[in-house]
Tab-separated table of C-alpha atoms in Angstrom:
chain	number	residue	atom	x	y	z
A	1	PRO	CA	1.744	1.917	-4.178
A	2	PHE	CA	2.572	0.793	-0.634
A	3	TRP	CA	5.528	-0.993	0.765
A	4	PRO	CA	6.159	-2.677	4.130
A	5	ALA	CA	9.599	-0.955	4.648
A	6	PRO	CA	10.956	2.471	3.629
A	7	GLU	CA	14.168	0.957	1.921
A	8	LEU	CA	11.873	-0.986	-0.335
A	9	ALA	CA	9.962	2.195	-1.489
A	10	GLU	CA	13.108	4.101	-1.757
A	11	ALA	CA	14.643	1.516	-4.190
A	12	LEU	CA	12.009	2.672	-6.669
A	13	ALA	CA	12.544	6.347	-6.271
A	14	ASN	CA	14.324	6.686	-9.474
A	15	GLU	CA	13.473	8.030	-13.011
A	16	GLY	CA	9.767	8.797	-13.015
A	17	TRP	CA	9.479	8.573	-9.199
A	18	SER	CA	12.703	10.517	-8.423
A	19	ASP	CA	10.829	13.427	-6.862
A	20	CYS	CA	9.066	10.995	-4.453
A	21	LYS	CA	10.174	9.846	-0.948
A	22	ALA	CA	8.987	7.260	1.432
A	23	GLU	CA	6.833	8.361	4.234
A	24	PRO	CA	5.699	6.228	7.139
A	25	LEU	CA	1.958	5.541	7.503
A	26	ASP	CA	0.565	4.020	10.629
A	27	LEU	CA	-0.879	0.622	10.082
A	28	GLN	CA	-4.181	1.384	11.695
A	29	VAL	CA	-4.679	4.555	9.624
A	30	PHE	CA	-3.839	2.544	6.509
A	31	MET	CA	-6.291	-0.094	7.426
A	32	SER	CA	-9.160	2.098	8.446
A	33	ARG	CA	-8.785	5.133	6.281
A	34	TRP	CA	-6.834	4.311	3.253
A	35	LEU	CA	-8.029	0.696	2.520
A	36	GLU	CA	-11.720	1.422	3.397
A	37	GLY	CA	-11.599	4.559	1.285
A	38	MET	CA	-9.977	2.875	-1.677
A	39	ALA	CA	-12.812	0.280	-1.477
A	40	ARG	CA	-15.506	3.044	-1.364
A	41	ASP	CA	-13.757	4.649	-4.448
A	42	ASP	CA	-13.834	1.340	-6.272
A	43	ARG	CA	-9.961	1.272	-6.445
A	44	LEU	CA	-7.417	-1.521	-6.222
A	45	VAL	CA	-4.248	-1.301	-4.045
A	46	SER	CA	-0.758	-1.969	-5.268
A	47	VAL	CA	1.624	-3.303	-2.680
A	48	PHE	CA	5.233	-4.164	-2.803
A	49	SER	CA	6.094	-2.839	-6.369
A	50	ALA	CA	9.478	-4.024	-7.386
A	51	PRO	CA	12.190	-2.468	-9.521
A	52	ASP	CA	11.270	-4.843	-12.438
A	53	GLY	CA	7.936	-3.311	-12.603
A	54	THR	CA	6.023	-6.187	-10.914
A	55	ALA	CA	3.677	-5.599	-8.044
A	56	ILE	CA	0.923	-7.222	-6.036
A	57	VAL	CA	-2.506	-5.622	-6.892
A	58	THR	CA	-5.372	-6.631	-4.839
A	59	ASP	CA	-8.853	-5.575	-3.643
A	60	PRO	CA	-8.414	-3.298	-0.685
A	61	LEU	CA	-11.049	-5.184	1.402
A	62	GLU	CA	-9.305	-8.380	0.733
A	63	LEU	CA	-6.043	-6.845	1.999
A	64	LEU	CA	-7.776	-5.480	4.964
A	65	ARG	CA	-9.142	-8.970	5.980
A	66	ASP	CA	-5.714	-10.419	5.393
A	67	LEU	CA	-4.075	-7.806	7.694
A	68	GLU	CA	-6.838	-8.233	10.360
A	69	GLN	CA	-6.285	-11.950	10.279
A	70	ALA	CA	-2.542	-11.767	10.585
A	71	LEU	CA	-2.791	-9.276	13.535
A	72	GLY	CA	-5.239	-11.675	15.297
């Protein structure tokens, strides 16, 4: 899963995730390597997982297009 801010990721670092820590990821690397790689591997991307177990799950190329559009 990916979060837009470290404090949001750290909020989930409990129980099954207690051995995990938030690490920054450059947005351009995320867009060009991670999202494109996930699309090649036929994976979905989970963004903004919440403590209640909900998350936004989307196609990586759709997220890539949304990010490119938002960045202009």
